């Protein structure tokens, strides 16, 4: 469904598209809130500088959803999501309260045990993924094409 932008269709300024961020308390509804916020940022970014292919937008939203849902599942407390326009892509940073770096888990299809593919999916969709452990948690950095 097409909607008209409230800014009269004007291109957003470079300052507006440089960075977006939000802090969440870590509840399950935060996956949806983070994805909606990220979608709003990417829509604004696309008006200023469209992605090379439409799939890049969807890939970024999927990575945001995976990062936030993993943080909610494995790290108690607040999380912080930041998105920045990089030279040739988008830099997504997810900060949480756990000092344990993410690790791949075995995926067992057909067993009824869900999970196990999120971290693989993130690595597949991203150009680069890194984890920086802090004294009070960690930041997961994901670089995706735009």
PDB file of C-alpha atoms in Angstrom:
ATOM      1  CA  UNK A   1       0.000   0.000   0.000  1.00  0.00           C
ATOM      2  CA  UNK A   2       1.510   3.312  -1.028  1.00  0.00           C
ATOM      3  CA  UNK A   3       1.532   6.183   1.410  1.00  0.00           C
ATOM      4  CA  UNK A   4       2.464   9.783   0.833  1.00  0.00           C
ATOM      5  CA  UNK A   5       5.336  11.176   2.846  1.00  0.00           C
ATOM      6  CA  UNK A   6       4.532  13.958   5.260  1.00  0.00           C
ATOM      7  CA  UNK A   7       7.475  16.047   4.090  1.00  0.00           C
ATOM      8  CA  UNK A   8       5.882  16.756   0.708  1.00  0.00           C
ATOM      9  CA  UNK A   9       8.072  14.208  -1.077  1.00  0.00           C
ATOM     10  CA  UNK A  10      11.253  16.231  -0.545  1.00  0.00           C
ATOM     11  CA  UNK A  11      14.543  14.427  -0.200  1.00  0.00           C
ATOM     12  CA  UNK A  12      15.690  14.278   3.417  1.00  0.00           C
ATOM     13  CA  UNK A  13      18.884  16.119   4.298  1.00  0.00           C
ATOM     14  CA  UNK A  14      22.183  14.310   4.675  1.00  0.00           C
ATOM     15  CA  UNK A  15      22.056  14.981   8.409  1.00  0.00           C
ATOM     16  CA  UNK A  16      18.670  13.284   8.687  1.00  0.00           C
ATOM     17  CA  UNK A  17      19.887  10.144   6.948  1.00  0.00           C
ATOM     18  CA  UNK A  18      23.273   9.824   8.662  1.00  0.00           C
ATOM     19  CA  UNK A  19      22.166   8.030  11.818  1.00  0.00           C
ATOM     20  CA  UNK A  20      19.169   6.653  13.675  1.00  0.00           C
ATOM     21  CA  UNK A  21      19.044   4.988  17.044  1.00  0.00           C
ATOM     22  CA  UNK A  22      16.705   3.800  19.752  1.00  0.00           C
ATOM     23  CA  UNK A  23      16.904   2.212  23.177  1.00  0.00           C
ATOM     24  CA  UNK A  24      14.545  -0.588  24.224  1.00  0.00           C
ATOM     25  CA  UNK A  25      13.869  -2.283  27.563  1.00  0.00           C
ATOM     26  CA  UNK A  26      14.339  -5.792  26.177  1.00  0.00           C
ATOM     27  CA  UNK A  27      10.725  -6.989  26.045  1.00  0.00           C
ATOM     28  CA  UNK A  28       9.366  -9.212  23.288  1.00  0.00           C
ATOM     29  CA  UNK A  29       7.422  -6.357  21.660  1.00  0.00           C
ATOM     30  CA  UNK A  30      10.733  -4.608  21.121  1.00  0.00           C
ATOM     31  CA  UNK A  31      11.525  -6.786  18.090  1.00  0.00           C
ATOM     32  CA  UNK A  32       8.550  -5.241  16.298  1.00  0.00           C
ATOM     33  CA  UNK A  33       9.320  -1.733  17.570  1.00  0.00           C
ATOM     34  CA  UNK A  34      12.961  -2.005  16.474  1.00  0.00           C
ATOM     35  CA  UNK A  35      11.991  -3.310  13.048  1.00  0.00           C
ATOM     36  CA  UNK A  36       9.439  -0.516  12.561  1.00  0.00           C
ATOM     37  CA  UNK A  37      11.981   2.118  13.600  1.00  0.00           C
ATOM     38  CA  UNK A  38      14.590   0.615  11.283  1.00  0.00           C
ATOM     39  CA  UNK A  39      12.055   0.510   8.458  1.00  0.00           C
ATOM     40  CA  UNK A  40      11.248   4.187   8.954  1.00  0.00           C
ATOM     41  CA  UNK A  41      14.952   5.068   8.864  1.00  0.00           C
ATOM     42  CA  UNK A  42      15.545   2.980   5.714  1.00  0.00           C
ATOM     43  CA  UNK A  43      12.533   4.547   3.993  1.00  0.00           C
ATOM     44  CA  UNK A  44      13.979   7.997   4.674  1.00  0.00           C
ATOM     45  CA  UNK A  45      17.428   6.832   3.542  1.00  0.00           C
ATOM     46  CA  UNK A  46      15.944   5.395   0.331  1.00  0.00           C
ATOM     47  CA  UNK A  47      14.384   8.763  -0.536  1.00  0.00           C
ATOM     48  CA  UNK A  48      17.822  10.382  -0.284  1.00  0.00           C
ATOM     49  CA  UNK A  49      19.841   7.514  -1.761  1.00  0.00           C
ATOM     50  CA  UNK A  50      17.978   4.456  -3.075  1.00  0.00           C
ATOM     51  CA  UNK A  51      19.557   1.044  -2.444  1.00  0.00           C
ATOM     52  CA  UNK A  52      21.385  -0.626  -5.332  1.00  0.00           C
ATOM     53  CA  UNK A  53      18.744  -3.371  -5.211  1.00  0.00           C
ATOM     54  CA  UNK A  54      15.442  -3.554  -3.270  1.00  0.00           C
ATOM     55  CA  UNK A  55      16.547  -6.760  -1.544  1.00  0.00           C
ATOM     56  CA  UNK A  56      19.171  -4.841   0.450  1.00  0.00           C
ATOM     57  CA  UNK A  57      16.428  -3.086   2.426  1.00  0.00           C
ATOM     58  CA  UNK A  58      14.778  -6.400   3.287  1.00  0.00           C
ATOM     59  CA  UNK A  59      18.120  -7.940   4.255  1.00  0.00           C
ATOM     60  CA  UNK A  60      18.821  -5.091   6.678  1.00  0.00           C
ATOM     61  CA  UNK A  61      15.391  -5.429   8.279  1.00  0.00           C
ATOM     62  CA  UNK A  62      15.882  -9.173   8.678  1.00  0.00           C
ATOM     63  CA  UNK A  63      19.292  -8.661  10.310  1.00  0.00           C
ATOM     64  CA  UNK A  64      17.818  -6.048  12.679  1.00  0.00           C
ATOM     65  CA  UNK A  65      15.037  -8.480  13.649  1.00  0.00           C
ATOM     66  CA  UNK A  66      17.524 -11.301  14.264  1.00  0.00           C
ATOM     67  CA  UNK A  67      19.930  -9.158  16.292  1.00  0.00           C
ATOM     68  CA  UNK A  68      17.181  -7.744  18.489  1.00  0.00           C
ATOM     69  CA  UNK A  69      15.448 -11.083  19.044  1.00  0.00           C
ATOM     70  CA  UNK A  70      18.776 -12.743  19.925  1.00  0.00           C
ATOM     71  CA  UNK A  71      19.582  -9.960  22.390  1.00  0.00           C
ATOM     72  CA  UNK A  72      16.175 -10.305  24.041  1.00  0.00           C
ATOM     73  CA  UNK A  73      16.582 -14.066  24.296  1.00  0.00           C
ATOM     74  CA  UNK A  74      20.168 -14.175  25.573  1.00  0.00           C
ATOM     75  CA  UNK A  75      20.903 -10.811  27.251  1.00  0.00           C
ATOM     76  CA  UNK A  76      18.745  -9.505  30.088  1.00  0.00           C
ATOM     77  CA  UNK A  77      17.889  -5.845  30.238  1.00  0.00           C
ATOM     78  CA  UNK A  78      18.011  -2.907  27.873  1.00  0.00           C
ATOM     79  CA  UNK A  79      19.294  -2.973  24.316  1.00  0.00           C
ATOM     80  CA  UNK A  80      20.361  -0.159  22.035  1.00  0.00           C
ATOM     81  CA  UNK A  81      20.045  -0.214  18.254  1.00  0.00           C
ATOM     82  CA  UNK A  82      21.895   2.242  16.023  1.00  0.00           C
ATOM     83  CA  UNK A  83      21.917   2.461  12.246  1.00  0.00           C
ATOM     84  CA  UNK A  84      24.322   4.633  10.273  1.00  0.00           C
ATOM     85  CA  UNK A  85      24.769   5.269   6.576  1.00  0.00           C
ATOM     86  CA  UNK A  86      28.243   4.118   5.640  1.00  0.00           C
ATOM     87  CA  UNK A  87      30.146   4.823   2.426  1.00  0.00           C
ATOM     88  CA  UNK A  88      28.661   1.921   0.497  1.00  0.00           C
ATOM     89  CA  UNK A  89      26.169   0.442   2.917  1.00  0.00           C
ATOM     90  CA  UNK A  90      24.512   0.578   6.308  1.00  0.00           C
ATOM     91  CA  UNK A  91      26.235  -0.066   9.633  1.00  0.00           C
ATOM     92  CA  UNK A  92      23.908  -1.640  12.208  1.00  0.00           C
ATOM     93  CA  UNK A  93      25.039  -1.772  15.841  1.00  0.00           C
ATOM     94  CA  UNK A  94      23.169  -3.644  18.567  1.00  0.00           C
ATOM     95  CA  UNK A  95      24.352  -3.142  22.127  1.00  0.00           C
ATOM     96  CA  UNK A  96      23.173  -5.404  24.954  1.00  0.00           C
ATOM     97  CA  UNK A  97      24.032  -6.295  28.550  1.00  0.00           C
ATOM     98  CA  UNK A  98      25.633  -9.701  28.036  1.00  0.00           C
ATOM     99  CA  UNK A  99      29.420 -10.023  27.844  1.00  0.00           C
ATOM    100  CA  UNK A 100      29.122 -13.405  26.117  1.00  0.00           C
ATOM    101  CA  UNK A 101      29.796 -13.161  22.373  1.00  0.00           C
ATOM    102  CA  UNK A 102      27.200 -14.774  20.116  1.00  0.00           C
ATOM    103  CA  UNK A 103      28.067 -18.227  18.859  1.00  0.00           C
ATOM    104  CA  UNK A 104      26.506 -20.484  16.253  1.00  0.00           C
ATOM    105  CA  UNK A 105      24.220 -23.200  17.573  1.00  0.00           C
ATOM    106  CA  UNK A 106      23.476 -26.479  15.870  1.00  0.00           C
ATOM    107  CA  UNK A 107      20.387 -26.423  13.698  1.00  0.00           C
ATOM    108  CA  UNK A 108      18.304 -29.600  13.852  1.00  0.00           C
ATOM    109  CA  UNK A 109      15.452 -29.415  11.344  1.00  0.00           C
ATOM    110  CA  UNK A 110      12.516 -31.693  11.920  1.00  0.00           C
ATOM    111  CA  UNK A 111      13.127 -32.085  15.654  1.00  0.00           C
ATOM    112  CA  UNK A 112      10.633 -29.449  16.772  1.00  0.00           C
ATOM    113  CA  UNK A 113      13.430 -27.460  18.429  1.00  0.00           C
ATOM    114  CA  UNK A 114      13.410 -24.002  16.903  1.00  0.00           C
ATOM    115  CA  UNK A 115      16.364 -21.716  16.460  1.00  0.00           C
ATOM    116  CA  UNK A 116      19.926 -22.205  15.460  1.00  0.00           C
ATOM    117  CA  UNK A 117      19.975 -20.375  12.135  1.00  0.00           C
ATOM    118  CA  UNK A 118      19.893 -16.690  13.166  1.00  0.00           C
ATOM    119  CA  UNK A 119      23.630 -16.187  13.646  1.00  0.00           C
ATOM    120  CA  UNK A 120      24.354 -18.030  10.376  1.00  0.00           C
ATOM    121  CA  UNK A 121      21.761 -15.895   8.611  1.00  0.00           C
ATOM    122  CA  UNK A 122      23.316 -12.685   9.943  1.00  0.00           C
ATOM    123  CA  UNK A 123      26.746 -13.735   8.687  1.00  0.00           C
ATOM    124  CA  UNK A 124      25.332 -14.720   5.296  1.00  0.00           C
ATOM    125  CA  UNK A 125      23.548 -11.418   4.697  1.00  0.00           C
ATOM    126  CA  UNK A 126      26.261  -9.098   6.023  1.00  0.00           C
ATOM    127  CA  UNK A 127      29.493  -8.004   4.377  1.00  0.00           C
ATOM    128  CA  UNK A 128      31.136  -7.982   7.799  1.00  0.00           C
ATOM    129  CA  UNK A 129      30.116  -8.853  11.368  1.00  0.00           C
ATOM    130  CA  UNK A 130      32.134  -8.122  14.484  1.00  0.00           C
ATOM    131  CA  UNK A 131      31.562  -8.260  18.220  1.00  0.00           C
ATOM    132  CA  UNK A 132      33.117  -5.845  20.692  1.00  0.00           C
ATOM    133  CA  UNK A 133      32.840  -6.949  24.322  1.00  0.00           C
ATOM    134  CA  UNK A 134      32.598  -4.133  26.875  1.00  0.00           C
ATOM    135  CA  UNK A 135      32.796  -4.287  30.649  1.00  0.00           C
ATOM    136  CA  UNK A 136      28.996  -3.924  30.857  1.00  0.00           C
ATOM    137  CA  UNK A 137      27.940  -5.878  27.758  1.00  0.00           C
ATOM    138  CA  UNK A 138      28.771  -6.054  24.078  1.00  0.00           C
ATOM    139  CA  UNK A 139      28.140  -4.403  20.744  1.00  0.00           C
ATOM    140  CA  UNK A 140      27.440  -6.460  17.639  1.00  0.00           C
ATOM    141  CA  UNK A 141      28.386  -4.564  14.473  1.00  0.00           C
ATOM    142  CA  UNK A 142      26.888  -5.625  11.157  1.00  0.00           C
ATOM    143  CA  UNK A 143      27.791  -4.012   7.836  1.00  0.00           C
ATOM    144  CA  UNK A 144      25.346  -4.541   4.993  1.00  0.00           C
ATOM    145  CA  UNK A 145      25.298  -3.330   1.400  1.00  0.00           C
ATOM    146  CA  UNK A 146      22.949  -0.547   0.336  1.00  0.00           C
TER     147      UNK A 146
END
